[in-house]
Tab-separated table of N, CA and C in Angstrom:
chain	number	residue	atom	x	y	z
T	13	UNK	N	20.348	-25.502	34.284
T	13	UNK	CA	21.135	-25.955	33.621
T	13	UNK	C	22.508	-25.979	34.177
T	14	UNK	N	23.602	-26.987	33.957
T	14	UNK	CA	24.701	-27.123	34.449
T	14	UNK	C	25.709	-27.156	33.416
T	15	UNK	N	26.600	-25.853	33.809
T	15	UNK	CA	27.795	-25.734	32.772
T	15	UNK	C	28.499	-27.126	32.824
T	16	UNK	N	29.391	-26.920	31.837
T	16	UNK	CA	30.389	-28.533	31.687
T	16	UNK	C	31.747	-27.998	31.919
T	17	UNK	N	32.500	-28.754	32.451
T	17	UNK	CA	34.170	-29.099	31.845
T	17	UNK	C	34.035	-29.922	31.205
T	18	UNK	N	35.087	-29.747	29.626
T	18	UNK	CA	34.460	-30.705	28.748
T	18	UNK	C	35.881	-30.691	28.017
T	19	UNK	N	36.742	-32.024	28.576
T	19	UNK	CA	38.237	-32.470	28.177
T	19	UNK	C	37.912	-32.124	26.532
T	20	UNK	N	37.110	-32.809	25.986
T	20	UNK	CA	37.119	-33.284	24.783
T	20	UNK	C	35.648	-32.200	24.041
T	21	UNK	N	35.872	-30.915	24.221
T	21	UNK	CA	34.557	-30.198	23.696
T	21	UNK	C	34.515	-30.126	22.456
T	22	UNK	N	33.206	-30.204	21.798
T	22	UNK	CA	32.699	-30.389	20.651
T	22	UNK	C	32.912	-28.964	20.126
T	23	UNK	N	32.214	-28.001	20.486
T	23	UNK	CA	32.117	-26.497	20.362
T	23	UNK	C	33.818	-26.081	19.935
T	24	UNK	N	34.244	-26.056	18.971
T	24	UNK	CA	35.418	-25.783	18.306
T	24	UNK	C	35.515	-24.133	18.318
T	25	UNK	N	34.799	-23.281	18.399
T	25	UNK	CA	34.857	-21.962	18.219
T	25	UNK	C	35.275	-21.206	19.825
T	26	UNK	N	35.635	-20.325	19.718
T	26	UNK	CA	36.092	-19.786	20.745
T	26	UNK	C	37.344	-19.479	21.388
T	27	UNK	N	37.777	-19.297	22.362
T	27	UNK	CA	39.225	-18.591	22.489
T	27	UNK	C	40.415	-19.134	23.525
T	28	UNK	N	41.134	-18.908	23.781
T	28	UNK	CA	41.976	-19.374	24.971
T	28	UNK	C	41.934	-17.690	25.479
T	29	UNK	N	42.064	-17.891	27.234
T	29	UNK	CA	41.819	-16.561	28.194
T	29	UNK	C	43.152	-17.039	28.884
T	30	UNK	N	43.508	-15.887	28.985
T	30	UNK	CA	44.834	-15.884	29.855
T	30	UNK	C	44.571	-14.521	31.111
T	31	UNK	N	45.469	-15.075	31.834
T	31	UNK	CA	45.841	-14.381	33.352
T	31	UNK	C	47.165	-14.549	33.646
T	32	UNK	N	47.752	-13.481	34.174
T	32	UNK	CA	48.779	-13.515	34.959
T	32	UNK	C	48.903	-12.746	36.091
T	33	UNK	N	49.002	-13.164	37.287
T	33	UNK	CA	48.810	-12.375	38.409
T	33	UNK	C	50.050	-11.273	38.446
T	34	UNK	N	49.754	-9.899	38.579
T	34	UNK	CA	50.669	-8.808	38.801
T	34	UNK	C	52.007	-9.070	39.512
T	35	UNK	N	52.003	-10.090	40.112
T	35	UNK	CA	53.246	-10.394	40.503
T	35	UNK	C	54.255	-11.417	40.083
T	36	UNK	N	53.458	-11.610	38.635
T	36	UNK	CA	54.209	-12.477	37.887
T	36	UNK	C	54.410	-14.045	37.965
T	37	UNK	N	53.916	-14.673	39.039
T	37	UNK	CA	54.263	-15.948	39.574
T	37	UNK	C	53.173	-16.840	39.923
T	38	UNK	N	52.305	-16.406	39.174
T	38	UNK	CA	50.804	-17.363	38.987
T	38	UNK	C	49.891	-16.698	37.499
T	39	UNK	N	49.845	-17.956	36.833
T	39	UNK	CA	49.332	-17.597	35.332
T	39	UNK	C	48.432	-18.699	35.240
T	40	UNK	N	48.009	-18.405	34.190
T	40	UNK	CA	46.714	-19.509	33.832
T	40	UNK	C	46.313	-19.235	32.538
T	41	UNK	N	46.095	-20.510	31.766
T	41	UNK	CA	45.836	-20.434	30.150
T	41	UNK	C	44.293	-21.362	30.472
T	42	UNK	N	43.260	-20.537	29.878
T	42	UNK	CA	41.948	-21.743	29.753
T	42	UNK	C	41.420	-21.693	28.466
T	43	UNK	N	41.038	-22.698	27.649
T	43	UNK	CA	40.030	-22.885	26.566
T	43	UNK	C	38.600	-22.666	27.207
T	44	UNK	N	38.073	-21.971	26.347
T	44	UNK	CA	36.863	-21.316	26.360
T	44	UNK	C	36.017	-21.607	25.253
T	45	UNK	N	35.174	-22.609	25.038
T	45	UNK	CA	34.130	-23.001	23.591
T	45	UNK	C	33.164	-22.541	23.873
T	46	UNK	N	32.584	-21.908	22.422
T	46	UNK	CA	31.260	-21.623	22.203
T	46	UNK	C	31.155	-22.249	20.718
T	47	UNK	N	29.703	-22.070	20.363
T	47	UNK	CA	29.223	-22.602	18.894
T	47	UNK	C	29.477	-22.187	17.881
T	48	UNK	N	29.661	-20.466	17.866
T	48	UNK	CA	29.785	-19.709	16.490
T	48	UNK	C	30.897	-18.820	17.128
T	49	UNK	N	31.780	-18.680	16.086
T	49	UNK	CA	33.035	-17.531	16.154
T	49	UNK	C	32.321	-16.241	16.187
T	50	UNK	N	31.167	-15.862	15.935
T	50	UNK	CA	30.369	-14.632	16.422
T	50	UNK	C	30.599	-14.234	17.351
T	51	UNK	N	30.079	-15.365	18.692
T	51	UNK	CA	30.026	-15.054	19.929
T	51	UNK	C	31.456	-15.262	20.301
T	52	UNK	N	32.180	-16.293	19.655
T	52	UNK	CA	33.711	-15.956	20.246
T	52	UNK	C	34.224	-14.706	20.296
T	53	UNK	N	33.838	-13.943	19.453
T	53	UNK	CA	34.712	-12.664	19.084
T	53	UNK	C	33.930	-11.246	19.931
T	54	UNK	N	33.168	-11.470	20.849
T	54	UNK	CA	32.172	-10.650	21.240
T	54	UNK	C	33.356	-10.131	22.593
T	55	UNK	N	32.834	-8.976	23.289
T	55	UNK	CA	33.609	-8.625	24.526
T	55	UNK	C	33.053	-9.498	26.092
T	56	UNK	N	31.654	-9.796	25.748
T	56	UNK	CA	31.385	-10.298	26.877
T	56	UNK	C	31.925	-11.790	26.948
T	57	UNK	N	32.285	-12.528	25.877
T	57	UNK	CA	32.947	-13.832	25.776
T	57	UNK	C	34.152	-13.918	26.146
T	58	UNK	N	35.159	-12.579	25.556
T	58	UNK	CA	36.532	-12.387	25.952
T	58	UNK	C	36.702	-12.112	27.207
T	59	UNK	N	35.874	-11.153	27.980
T	59	UNK	CA	35.688	-10.775	29.249
T	59	UNK	C	35.503	-12.337	30.146
T	60	UNK	N	34.551	-13.088	29.866
T	60	UNK	CA	34.318	-14.351	30.474
T	60	UNK	C	35.647	-15.104	30.564
T	61	UNK	N	35.952	-15.472	29.681
T	61	UNK	CA	37.776	-16.170	29.341
T	61	UNK	C	38.483	-15.741	30.492
T	62	UNK	N	38.772	-14.317	30.159
T	62	UNK	CA	39.841	-13.777	31.327
T	62	UNK	C	39.359	-14.012	32.541
T	63	UNK	N	37.944	-13.459	32.934
T	63	UNK	CA	37.564	-13.581	34.485
T	63	UNK	C	37.568	-15.057	35.084
T	64	UNK	N	37.444	-16.206	34.005
T	64	UNK	CA	37.678	-17.498	34.592
T	64	UNK	C	38.923	-17.813	34.784
T	65	UNK	N	39.727	-17.268	34.061
T	65	UNK	CA	41.270	-17.567	34.158
T	65	UNK	C	41.864	-16.814	35.388
T	66	UNK	N	41.063	-15.433	35.715
T	66	UNK	CA	41.689	-15.114	37.040
T	66	UNK	C	40.973	-15.875	37.996
T	67	UNK	N	39.722	-16.611	38.215
T	67	UNK	CA	39.399	-17.227	39.108
T	67	UNK	C	40.050	-18.403	39.236
T	68	UNK	N	40.753	-18.891	38.324
T	68	UNK	CA	41.674	-20.172	38.377
T	68	UNK	C	42.841	-19.816	39.176
T	69	UNK	N	43.104	-18.738	38.610
T	69	UNK	CA	44.671	-18.086	39.331
T	69	UNK	C	44.221	-18.069	40.945
T	70	UNK	N	43.482	-17.326	41.309
T	70	UNK	CA	43.099	-17.275	42.665
T	70	UNK	C	42.725	-18.381	43.719
T	71	UNK	N	41.819	-19.378	42.739
T	71	UNK	CA	40.880	-20.310	43.523
T	71	UNK	C	41.541	-21.678	43.438
T	72	UNK	N	42.267	-21.632	42.306
T	72	UNK	CA	42.545	-23.507	41.658
T	72	UNK	C	41.479	-23.750	41.020
T	73	UNK	N	41.922	-25.107	40.508
T	73	UNK	CA	40.796	-25.391	39.280
T	73	UNK	C	39.801	-26.298	39.577
T	74	UNK	N	40.158	-26.981	41.126
T	74	UNK	CA	39.177	-28.280	41.584
T	74	UNK	C	38.127	-27.358	41.678
T	75	UNK	N	36.696	-28.401	41.237
T	75	UNK	CA	35.511	-28.303	41.812
T	75	UNK	C	35.125	-26.825	41.225
T	76	UNK	N	35.883	-26.173	39.873
T	76	UNK	CA	35.683	-24.729	39.360
T	76	UNK	C	34.198	-24.282	39.272
T	77	UNK	N	33.413	-25.289	39.054
T	77	UNK	CA	32.119	-24.741	38.436
T	77	UNK	C	31.237	-24.429	39.811
T	78	UNK	N	31.594	-25.098	40.947
T	78	UNK	CA	31.287	-24.791	42.227
T	78	UNK	C	31.413	-23.649	42.990
T	79	UNK	N	32.499	-22.916	42.841
T	79	UNK	CA	33.217	-22.145	43.405
T	79	UNK	C	32.325	-20.928	43.472
T	80	UNK	N	32.725	-20.043	44.784
T	80	UNK	CA	31.535	-18.866	44.615
T	80	UNK	C	32.910	-17.748	43.621
T	81	UNK	N	31.793	-17.123	42.705
T	81	UNK	CA	32.673	-16.028	41.942
T	81	UNK	C	33.406	-15.173	42.510
T	82	UNK	N	34.364	-15.237	42.410
T	82	UNK	CA	35.230	-13.860	43.077
T	82	UNK	C	34.838	-12.772	42.392
T	83	UNK	N	34.460	-12.296	41.683
T	83	UNK	CA	33.936	-11.108	41.465
T	83	UNK	C	32.377	-10.528	41.663
T	84	UNK	N	31.468	-11.817	42.228
T	84	UNK	CA	30.175	-11.655	42.994
T	84	UNK	C	30.218	-12.482	43.917
T	85	UNK	N	30.628	-12.744	44.973
T	85	UNK	CA	30.645	-13.817	45.905
T	85	UNK	C	29.064	-14.341	46.226
T	86	UNK	N	27.940	-13.937	45.573
T	86	UNK	CA	26.639	-14.266	45.571
T	86	UNK	C	25.752	-15.333	44.432
T	87	UNK	N	27.178	-15.461	43.662
T	87	UNK	CA	26.865	-16.321	42.335
T	87	UNK	C	28.431	-17.325	42.595
T	88	UNK	N	27.929	-18.708	41.855
T	88	UNK	CA	28.806	-19.529	41.631
T	88	UNK	C	29.420	-19.303	39.965
T	89	UNK	N	30.501	-19.698	39.782
T	89	UNK	CA	31.302	-19.866	38.394
T	89	UNK	C	30.242	-20.401	37.349
T	90	UNK	N	29.554	-21.154	37.645
T	90	UNK	CA	28.476	-22.156	37.108
T	90	UNK	C	27.142	-20.959	36.673
T	91	UNK	N	27.004	-20.208	37.541
T	91	UNK	CA	25.679	-19.265	37.596
T	91	UNK	C	26.453	-18.408	36.516
T	92	UNK	N	27.737	-17.661	36.910
T	92	UNK	CA	28.085	-16.662	35.759
T	92	UNK	C	28.187	-17.113	34.079
T	93	UNK	N	28.464	-18.425	34.258
T	93	UNK	CA	28.746	-19.167	33.105
T	93	UNK	C	27.486	-19.304	32.520
T	94	UNK	N	26.354	-19.502	33.215
T	94	UNK	CA	25.024	-19.701	32.331
T	94	UNK	C	24.682	-18.162	32.197
T	95	UNK	N	24.764	-17.174	32.884
T	95	UNK	CA	24.077	-15.805	32.495
T	95	UNK	C	24.515	-15.415	31.240
T	96	UNK	N	26.016	-15.706	30.827
T	96	UNK	CA	26.693	-15.426	29.686
T	96	UNK	C	25.870	-16.318	28.686
T	97	UNK	N	25.841	-17.312	28.506
T	97	UNK	CA	25.282	-18.431	27.623
T	97	UNK	C	23.932	-17.986	27.439
T	98	UNK	N	23.204	-17.651	28.212
T	98	UNK	CA	21.938	-16.870	28.167
T	98	UNK	C	22.146	-15.857	26.865
T	99	UNK	N	22.907	-14.808	27.749
T	99	UNK	CA	23.078	-13.800	26.865
T	99	UNK	C	23.275	-13.820	25.496
T	100	UNK	N	24.382	-14.376	25.308
T	100	UNK	CA	25.045	-14.587	24.032
T	100	UNK	C	23.933	-15.792	22.979
T	101	UNK	N	23.192	-16.195	23.934
T	101	UNK	CA	22.369	-17.631	23.177
T	101	UNK	C	23.247	-18.644	23.079
T	102	UNK	N	23.991	-18.887	23.459
T	102	UNK	CA	24.941	-20.017	23.214
T	102	UNK	C	25.147	-21.321	24.347
T	103	UNK	N	25.916	-22.270	23.827
T	103	UNK	CA	26.570	-23.503	24.668
T	103	UNK	C	27.802	-22.719	24.774
T	104	UNK	N	28.057	-22.587	26.142
T	104	UNK	CA	29.571	-22.510	26.445
T	104	UNK	C	30.057	-23.500	27.400
T	105	UNK	N	31.327	-23.969	27.133
T	105	UNK	CA	31.936	-25.019	27.669
T	105	UNK	C	33.391	-24.895	28.048
T	106	UNK	N	33.778	-25.053	28.898
T	106	UNK	CA	35.328	-24.756	29.554
T	106	UNK	C	36.019	-26.421	28.600
T	107	UNK	N	37.153	-25.866	28.336
T	107	UNK	CA	38.361	-26.984	27.698
T	107	UNK	C	39.110	-27.021	28.941
T	108	UNK	N	40.733	-27.544	28.407
T	108	UNK	CA	41.597	-27.530	29.043
T	108	UNK	C	42.079	-26.494	29.676
T	109	UNK	N	42.379	-26.384	31.317
T	109	UNK	CA	42.843	-25.246	31.746
T	109	UNK	C	44.261	-25.842	32.604
T	110	UNK	N	45.169	-24.726	32.401
T	110	UNK	CA	46.755	-25.156	32.648
T	110	UNK	C	46.809	-23.833	33.865
T	111	UNK	N	47.579	-23.954	35.049
T	111	UNK	CA	47.620	-23.103	35.933
T	111	UNK	C	49.204	-23.125	36.135
T	112	UNK	N	50.243	-22.131	36.229
T	112	UNK	CA	51.457	-22.101	36.528
T	112	UNK	C	51.659	-21.570	37.896
T	113	UNK	N	52.422	-22.024	38.696
T	113	UNK	CA	52.787	-21.229	39.692
T	113	UNK	C	54.286	-21.266	40.061
T	114	UNK	N	54.769	-20.142	40.242
T	114	UNK	CA	56.543	-20.209	40.374
T	114	UNK	C	56.873	-20.351	42.115
């Protein structure tokens, strides 16, 4: 199963994840969608949104799903999303991503 970055995601439940690097010069906002508000409120889903924002801050957003996951280099970002989707029994999609850098 392949995760998707979907600019017009139909799953309207979810959260906006954020990360600002400790130097205050790089920040990311990312929409992470799921099917139910229940899943969107879980600690696992919130952690995923934060970790994906941190991933984009560190590695950029190009080919995000194919990137090695910075917290576990043996897995891809797609692998991590699928792992969480299976655990939550939800379809998870990435929406818009904005990366700021000074």
